[in-house]
Short mmCIF file of C-alpha atoms and ligand atoms in Angstrom, two decimals:
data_model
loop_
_atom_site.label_atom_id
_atom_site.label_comp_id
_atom_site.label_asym_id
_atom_site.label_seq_id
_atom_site.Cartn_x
_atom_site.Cartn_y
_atom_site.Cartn_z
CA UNK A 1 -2.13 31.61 -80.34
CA UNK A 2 -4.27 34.90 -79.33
CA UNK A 3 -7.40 34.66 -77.57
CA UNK A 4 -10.59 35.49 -79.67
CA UNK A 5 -11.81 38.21 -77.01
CA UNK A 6 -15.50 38.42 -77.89
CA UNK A 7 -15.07 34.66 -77.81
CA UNK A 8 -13.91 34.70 -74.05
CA UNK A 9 -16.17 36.40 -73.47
CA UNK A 10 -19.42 34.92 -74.13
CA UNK A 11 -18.07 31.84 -73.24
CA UNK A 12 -17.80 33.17 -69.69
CA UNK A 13 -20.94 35.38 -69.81
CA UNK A 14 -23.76 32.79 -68.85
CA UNK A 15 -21.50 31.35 -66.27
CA UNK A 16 -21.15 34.82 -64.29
CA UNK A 17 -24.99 35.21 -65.12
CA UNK A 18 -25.84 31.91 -63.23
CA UNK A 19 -23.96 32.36 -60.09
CA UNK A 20 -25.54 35.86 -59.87
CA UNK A 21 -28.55 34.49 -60.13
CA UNK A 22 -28.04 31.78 -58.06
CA UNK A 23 -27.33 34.20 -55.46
CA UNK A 24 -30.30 36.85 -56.29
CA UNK A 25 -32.29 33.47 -55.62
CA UNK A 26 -30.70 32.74 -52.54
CA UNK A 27 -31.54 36.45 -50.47
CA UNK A 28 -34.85 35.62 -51.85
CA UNK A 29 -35.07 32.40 -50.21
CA UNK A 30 -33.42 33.68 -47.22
CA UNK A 31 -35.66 36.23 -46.49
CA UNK A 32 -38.55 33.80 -46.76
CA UNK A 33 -37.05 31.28 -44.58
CA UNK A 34 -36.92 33.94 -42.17
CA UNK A 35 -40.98 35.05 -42.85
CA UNK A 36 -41.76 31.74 -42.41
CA UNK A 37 -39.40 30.02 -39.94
CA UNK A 38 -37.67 27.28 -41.67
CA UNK A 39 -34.42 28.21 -39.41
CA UNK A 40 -34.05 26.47 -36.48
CA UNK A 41 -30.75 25.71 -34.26
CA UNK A 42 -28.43 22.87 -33.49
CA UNK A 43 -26.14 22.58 -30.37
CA UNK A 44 -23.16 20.91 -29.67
CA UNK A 45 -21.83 20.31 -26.26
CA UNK A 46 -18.74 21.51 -25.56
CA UNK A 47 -16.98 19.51 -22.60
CA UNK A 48 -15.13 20.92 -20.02
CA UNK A 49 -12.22 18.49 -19.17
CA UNK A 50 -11.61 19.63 -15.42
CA UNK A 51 -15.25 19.07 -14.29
CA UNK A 52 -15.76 16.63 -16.55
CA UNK A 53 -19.30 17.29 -17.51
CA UNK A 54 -20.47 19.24 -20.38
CA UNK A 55 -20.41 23.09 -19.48
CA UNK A 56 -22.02 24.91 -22.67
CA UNK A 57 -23.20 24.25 -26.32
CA UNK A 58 -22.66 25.86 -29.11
CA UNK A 59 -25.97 27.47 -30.97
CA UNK A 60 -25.42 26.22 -35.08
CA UNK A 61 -27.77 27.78 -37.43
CA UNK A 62 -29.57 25.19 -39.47
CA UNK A 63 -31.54 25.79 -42.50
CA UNK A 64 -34.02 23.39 -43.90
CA UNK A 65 -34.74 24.75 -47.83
CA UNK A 66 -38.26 23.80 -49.27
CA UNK A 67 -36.71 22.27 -52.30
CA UNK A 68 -33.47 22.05 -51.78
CA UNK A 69 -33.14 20.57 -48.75
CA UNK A 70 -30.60 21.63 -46.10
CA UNK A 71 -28.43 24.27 -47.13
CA UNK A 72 -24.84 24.81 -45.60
CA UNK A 73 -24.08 27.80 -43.46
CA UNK A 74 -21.03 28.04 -45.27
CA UNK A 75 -23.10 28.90 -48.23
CA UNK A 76 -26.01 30.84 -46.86
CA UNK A 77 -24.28 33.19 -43.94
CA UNK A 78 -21.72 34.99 -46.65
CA UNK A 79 -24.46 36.06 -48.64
CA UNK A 80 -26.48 36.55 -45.25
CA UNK A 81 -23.87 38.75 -44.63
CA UNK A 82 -23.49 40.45 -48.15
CA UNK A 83 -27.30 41.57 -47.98
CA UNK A 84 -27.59 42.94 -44.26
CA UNK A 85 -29.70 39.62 -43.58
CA UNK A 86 -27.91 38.48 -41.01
CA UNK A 87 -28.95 41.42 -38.81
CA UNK A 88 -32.44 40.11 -38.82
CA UNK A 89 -31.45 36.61 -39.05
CA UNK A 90 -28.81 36.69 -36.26
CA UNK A 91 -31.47 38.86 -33.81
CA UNK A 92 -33.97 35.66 -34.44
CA UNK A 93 -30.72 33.49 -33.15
CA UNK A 94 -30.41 35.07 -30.58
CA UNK A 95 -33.82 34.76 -28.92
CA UNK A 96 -34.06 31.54 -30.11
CA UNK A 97 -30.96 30.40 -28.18
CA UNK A 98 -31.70 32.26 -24.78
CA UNK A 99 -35.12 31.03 -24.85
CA UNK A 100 -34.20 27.44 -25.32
CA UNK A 101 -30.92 27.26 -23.05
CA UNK A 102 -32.99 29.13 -20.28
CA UNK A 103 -34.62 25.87 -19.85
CA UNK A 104 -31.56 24.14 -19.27
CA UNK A 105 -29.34 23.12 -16.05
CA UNK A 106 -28.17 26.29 -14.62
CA UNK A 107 -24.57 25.12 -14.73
CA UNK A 108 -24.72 25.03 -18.50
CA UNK A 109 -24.35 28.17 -20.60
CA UNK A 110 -25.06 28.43 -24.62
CA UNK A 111 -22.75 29.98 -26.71
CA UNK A 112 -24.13 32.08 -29.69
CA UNK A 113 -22.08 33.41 -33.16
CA UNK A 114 -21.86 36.43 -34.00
CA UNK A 115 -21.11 38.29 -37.19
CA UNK A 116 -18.99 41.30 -37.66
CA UNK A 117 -22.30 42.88 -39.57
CA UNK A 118 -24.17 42.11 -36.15
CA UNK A 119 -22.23 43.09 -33.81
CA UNK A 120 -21.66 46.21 -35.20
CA UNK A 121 -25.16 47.23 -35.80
CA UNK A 122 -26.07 50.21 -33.30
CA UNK A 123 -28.73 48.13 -32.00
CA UNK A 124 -26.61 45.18 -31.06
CA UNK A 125 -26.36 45.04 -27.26
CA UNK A 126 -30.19 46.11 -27.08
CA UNK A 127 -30.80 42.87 -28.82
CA UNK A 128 -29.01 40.82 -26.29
CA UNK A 129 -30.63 42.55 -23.58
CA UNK A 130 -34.27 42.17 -24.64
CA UNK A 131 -33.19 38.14 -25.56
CA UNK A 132 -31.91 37.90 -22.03
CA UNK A 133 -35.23 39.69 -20.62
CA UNK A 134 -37.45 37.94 -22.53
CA UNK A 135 -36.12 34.91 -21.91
CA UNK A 136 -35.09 34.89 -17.89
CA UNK A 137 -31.42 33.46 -18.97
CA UNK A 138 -29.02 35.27 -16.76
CA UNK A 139 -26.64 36.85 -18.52
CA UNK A 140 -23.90 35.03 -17.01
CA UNK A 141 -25.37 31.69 -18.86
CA UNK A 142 -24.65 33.43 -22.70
CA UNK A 143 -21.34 33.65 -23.98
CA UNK A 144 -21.27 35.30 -27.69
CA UNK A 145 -18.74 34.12 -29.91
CA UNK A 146 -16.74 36.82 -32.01
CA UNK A 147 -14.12 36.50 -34.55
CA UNK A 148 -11.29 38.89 -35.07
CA UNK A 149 -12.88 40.52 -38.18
CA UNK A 150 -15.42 42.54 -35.80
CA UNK A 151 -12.11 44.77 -35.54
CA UNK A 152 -11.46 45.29 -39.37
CA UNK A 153 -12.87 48.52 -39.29
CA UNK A 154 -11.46 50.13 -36.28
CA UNK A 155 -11.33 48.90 -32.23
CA UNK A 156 -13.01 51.88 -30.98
CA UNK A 157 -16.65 51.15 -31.25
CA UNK A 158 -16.49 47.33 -30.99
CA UNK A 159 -14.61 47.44 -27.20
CA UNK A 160 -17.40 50.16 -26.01
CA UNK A 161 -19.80 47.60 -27.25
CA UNK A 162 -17.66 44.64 -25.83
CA UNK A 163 -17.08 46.47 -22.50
CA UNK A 164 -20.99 47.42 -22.29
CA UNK A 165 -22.08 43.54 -22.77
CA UNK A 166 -19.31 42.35 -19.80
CA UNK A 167 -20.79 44.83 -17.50
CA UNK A 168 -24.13 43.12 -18.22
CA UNK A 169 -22.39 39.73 -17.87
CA UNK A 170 -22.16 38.13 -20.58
CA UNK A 171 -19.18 36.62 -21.28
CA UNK A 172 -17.22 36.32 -24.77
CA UNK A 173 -15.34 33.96 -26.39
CA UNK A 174 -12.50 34.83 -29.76
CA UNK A 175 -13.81 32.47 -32.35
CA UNK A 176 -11.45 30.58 -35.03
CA UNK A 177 -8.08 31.96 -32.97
CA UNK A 178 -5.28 31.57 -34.85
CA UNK A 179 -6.61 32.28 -38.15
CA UNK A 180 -6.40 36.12 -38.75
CA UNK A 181 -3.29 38.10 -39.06
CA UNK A 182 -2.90 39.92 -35.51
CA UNK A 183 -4.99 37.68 -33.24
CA UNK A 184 -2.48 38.61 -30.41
CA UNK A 185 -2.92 42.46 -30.58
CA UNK A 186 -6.51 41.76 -29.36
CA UNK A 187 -5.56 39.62 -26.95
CA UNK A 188 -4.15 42.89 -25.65
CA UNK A 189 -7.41 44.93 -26.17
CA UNK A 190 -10.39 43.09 -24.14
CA UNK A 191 -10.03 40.62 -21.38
CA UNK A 192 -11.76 37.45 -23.65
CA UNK A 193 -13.26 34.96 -21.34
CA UNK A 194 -12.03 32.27 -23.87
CA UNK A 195 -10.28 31.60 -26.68
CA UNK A 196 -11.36 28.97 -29.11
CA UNK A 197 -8.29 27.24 -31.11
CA UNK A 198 -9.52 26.85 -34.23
CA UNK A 199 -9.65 23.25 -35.90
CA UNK A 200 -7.14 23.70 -38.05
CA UNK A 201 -4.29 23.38 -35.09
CA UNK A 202 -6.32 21.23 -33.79
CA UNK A 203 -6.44 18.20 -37.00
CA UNK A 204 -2.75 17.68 -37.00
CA UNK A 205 -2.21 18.07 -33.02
CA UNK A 206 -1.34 14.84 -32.07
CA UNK A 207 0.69 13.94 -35.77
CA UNK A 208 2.71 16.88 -36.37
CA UNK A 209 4.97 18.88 -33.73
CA UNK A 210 4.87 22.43 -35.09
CA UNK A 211 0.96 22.05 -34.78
CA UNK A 212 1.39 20.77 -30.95
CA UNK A 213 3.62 23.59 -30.20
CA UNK A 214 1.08 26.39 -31.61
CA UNK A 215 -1.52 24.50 -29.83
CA UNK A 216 0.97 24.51 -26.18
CA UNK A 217 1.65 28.26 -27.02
CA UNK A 218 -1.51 29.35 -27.39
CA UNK A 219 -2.79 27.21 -24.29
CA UNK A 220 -0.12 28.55 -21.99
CA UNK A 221 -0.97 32.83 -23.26
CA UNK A 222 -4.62 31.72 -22.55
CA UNK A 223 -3.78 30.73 -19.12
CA UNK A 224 -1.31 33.69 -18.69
CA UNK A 225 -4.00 36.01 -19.45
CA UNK A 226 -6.40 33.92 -17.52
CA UNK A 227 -8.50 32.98 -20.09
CA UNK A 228 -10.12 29.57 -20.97
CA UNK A 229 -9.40 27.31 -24.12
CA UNK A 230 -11.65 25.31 -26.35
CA UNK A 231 -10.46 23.35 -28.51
CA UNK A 232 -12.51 23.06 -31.68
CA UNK A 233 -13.03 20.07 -34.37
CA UNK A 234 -11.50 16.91 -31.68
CA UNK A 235 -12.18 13.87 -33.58
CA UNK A 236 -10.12 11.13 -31.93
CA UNK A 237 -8.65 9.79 -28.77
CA UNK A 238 -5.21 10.90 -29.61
CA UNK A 239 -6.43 14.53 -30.16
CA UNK A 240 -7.96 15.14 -26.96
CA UNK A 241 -5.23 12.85 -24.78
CA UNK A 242 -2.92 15.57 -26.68
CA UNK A 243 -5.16 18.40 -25.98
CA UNK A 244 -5.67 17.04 -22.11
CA UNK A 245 -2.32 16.80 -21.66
CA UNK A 246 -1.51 20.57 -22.80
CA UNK A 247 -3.72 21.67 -20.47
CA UNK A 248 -6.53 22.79 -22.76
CA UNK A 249 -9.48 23.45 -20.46
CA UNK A 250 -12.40 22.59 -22.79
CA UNK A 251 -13.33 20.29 -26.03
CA UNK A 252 -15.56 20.16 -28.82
CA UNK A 253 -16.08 18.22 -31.80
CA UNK A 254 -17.43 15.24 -33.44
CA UNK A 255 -15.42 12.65 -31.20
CA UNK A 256 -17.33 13.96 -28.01
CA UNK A 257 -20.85 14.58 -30.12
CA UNK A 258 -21.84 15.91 -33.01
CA UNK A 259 -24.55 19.00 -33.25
CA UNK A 260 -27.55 17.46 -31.68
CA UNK A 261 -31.20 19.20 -32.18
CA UNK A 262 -32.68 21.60 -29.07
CA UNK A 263 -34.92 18.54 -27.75
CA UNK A 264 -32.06 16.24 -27.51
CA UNK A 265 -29.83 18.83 -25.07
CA UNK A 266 -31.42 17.96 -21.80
CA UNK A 267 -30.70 14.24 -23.03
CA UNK A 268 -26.90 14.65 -23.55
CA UNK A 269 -26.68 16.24 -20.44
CA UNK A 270 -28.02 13.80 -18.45
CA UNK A 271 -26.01 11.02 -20.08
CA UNK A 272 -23.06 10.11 -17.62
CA UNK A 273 -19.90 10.33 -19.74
CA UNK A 274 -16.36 11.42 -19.38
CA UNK A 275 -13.75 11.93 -22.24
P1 LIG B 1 -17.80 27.81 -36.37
O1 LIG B 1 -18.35 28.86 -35.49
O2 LIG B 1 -16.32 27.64 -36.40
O3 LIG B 1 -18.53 26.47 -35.90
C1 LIG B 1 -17.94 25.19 -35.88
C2 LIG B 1 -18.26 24.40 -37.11
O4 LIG B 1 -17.50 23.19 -37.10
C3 LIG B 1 -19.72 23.95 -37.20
O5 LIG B 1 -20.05 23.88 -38.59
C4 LIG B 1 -19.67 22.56 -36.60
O6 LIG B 1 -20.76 21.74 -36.98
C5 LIG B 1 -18.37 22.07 -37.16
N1 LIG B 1 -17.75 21.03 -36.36
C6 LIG B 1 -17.83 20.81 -35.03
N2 LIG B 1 -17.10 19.76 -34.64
C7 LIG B 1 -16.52 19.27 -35.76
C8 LIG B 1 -15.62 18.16 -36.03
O7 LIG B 1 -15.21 17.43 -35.13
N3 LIG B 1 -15.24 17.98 -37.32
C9 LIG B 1 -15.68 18.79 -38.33
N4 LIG B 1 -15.27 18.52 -39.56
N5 LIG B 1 -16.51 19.84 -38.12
C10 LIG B 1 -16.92 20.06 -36.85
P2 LIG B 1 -21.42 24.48 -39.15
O8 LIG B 1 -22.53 24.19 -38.20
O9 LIG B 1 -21.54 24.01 -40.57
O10 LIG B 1 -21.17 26.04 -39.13
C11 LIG B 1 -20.22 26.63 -39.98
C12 LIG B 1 -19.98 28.07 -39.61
O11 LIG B 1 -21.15 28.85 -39.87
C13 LIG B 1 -19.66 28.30 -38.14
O12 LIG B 1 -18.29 28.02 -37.90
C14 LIG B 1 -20.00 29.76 -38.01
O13 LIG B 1 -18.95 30.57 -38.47
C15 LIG B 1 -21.18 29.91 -38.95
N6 LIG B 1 -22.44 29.88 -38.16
C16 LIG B 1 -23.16 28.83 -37.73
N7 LIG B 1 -24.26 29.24 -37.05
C17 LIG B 1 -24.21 30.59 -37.04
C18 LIG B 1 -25.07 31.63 -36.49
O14 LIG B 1 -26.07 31.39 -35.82
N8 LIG B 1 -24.68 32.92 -36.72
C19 LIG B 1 -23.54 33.25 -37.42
N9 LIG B 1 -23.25 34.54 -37.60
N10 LIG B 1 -22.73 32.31 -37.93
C20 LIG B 1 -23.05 30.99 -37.73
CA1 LIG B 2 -18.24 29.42 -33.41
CA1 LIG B 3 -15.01 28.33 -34.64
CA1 LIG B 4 -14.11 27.48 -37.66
#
């Protein structure tokens, strides 16, 4: 039978009307949260298996909604991103990070995301330089983490501005690798410090073998192109004994510690553990 069209339609009108609104709502709130500082940041240690000891943590951007509660970054950043928020949003990271982590052992470094939006904003590596000034964190100790969407829209502009923050010293990592379509091409383009496999390799590493082989692979190009690995989302023994094994040179995930808040840091570290 044929659709009533005018029917269709209003039954999907309100629907469309509600998630728009739901997301008008949501830049509201996120520009208040900003005004009046209900971000704040999580870290989780990332642990790196040859010195066994934790070497950096990860900065995670937590928001704690008046009414609703905590809301996902997988909800807020996308429309963060949609709006141009996360330019002001990701600059308030920033300093947040280097400020905290600057009070941290010196062998430990903090590793802050980045957004394509962000990075390519002309006033990007200005930002990272004032964080690092007005903090005292060397820039050795901040490592930004990048995914391979910065490059959607052309290479040119985003390895001056990649090449401009490693001659200040700050080192970057390729976020999620594995995911996009021609991760090895920019492999080829910059000199990462470190490639982060992303979790999805990284569930089925020690069940399935086509998931250990990508895992080996990528491993051994890191290591090739002298770069570092972490391996993301390690839950269980069998996972990092896998990932050990390959030769991965760094871990992170819920098995080793989940995102802990800034004041707890300086406790982690001092806990003696191994993996
Ligand atoms: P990501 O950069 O891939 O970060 C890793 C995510 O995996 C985090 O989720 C972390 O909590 C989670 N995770 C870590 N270990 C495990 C594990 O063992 N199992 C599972 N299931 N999950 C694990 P989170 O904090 O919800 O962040 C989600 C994404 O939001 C991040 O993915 C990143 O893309 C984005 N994000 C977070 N903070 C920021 C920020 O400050 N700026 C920007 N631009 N993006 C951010
Ligand atoms: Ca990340
Ligand atoms: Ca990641
Ligand atoms: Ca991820």
């Amino acid at each position: 039978a044929k659709q009533d069209g005018r029917g269709v339609f209003r039954f999907f009108e309100p629907a469309l009307d509600a998630a728009a609104r739901k997301r008008r709502q949501l830049e509201l709130d996120l520009r208040e949260a900003l005004l009046t500082g209900q971000f704040r940041l999580n870290y989780q240690p990332i642990f790196d298996l040859a010195k066994d000891r934790i070497g950096c943590f990860e900065s995670l951007l937590r928001w704690e909604h008046p009414t609703r509660g905590n809301v996902s970054p997988s909800e807020f950043i996308p429309v963060a991103e949609e709006t141009g928020l996360i330019v002001a949003i990701g600059e308030w990271v920033m300093h947040e990070a280097c400020r905290q982590a600057a009070d941290w052992p010196s062998h430990v470094r903090v590793a802050v995301n980045v957004s394509p939006l962000q990075f390519r904003n002309s006033g990007f590596s200005n930002i990272i330089f004032q964080a690092l000034t007005r903090s005292g964190l060397p820039a050795n100790r901040l490592e930004i983490e990048i995914t391979e969407s910065v490059f959607l829209e052309g290479e040119d502009g985003v390895l001056q501005v990649l090449h401009q923050l490693r001659g200040m010293g700050v080192r970057i990592a390729l976020d999620d690798f594995g995911t996009g379509y021609s991760s090895l091409s920019y492999l080829r383009s910059f000199p990462f410090d470190k490639i982060k496999i992303d979790k999805s390799f990284v569930d089925r590493v020690a069940q399935d073998e086509s998931s250990a082989a990508i895992v080996l692979a990528i491993v051994d190009l890191a290591k090739a192109l002298k770069m570092e690995t972490t391996a993301e989302g390690v839950e269980d023994r069998d996972q990092l004994d896998q990932l050990r094994g390959q030769g991965c040179s760094s871990i992170q995930g819920y098995w080793f510690s989940r995102p802990v808040e800034g004041g707890a840091v300086l406790d982690l570290i001092a806990e003696p553990m191994s993996a």
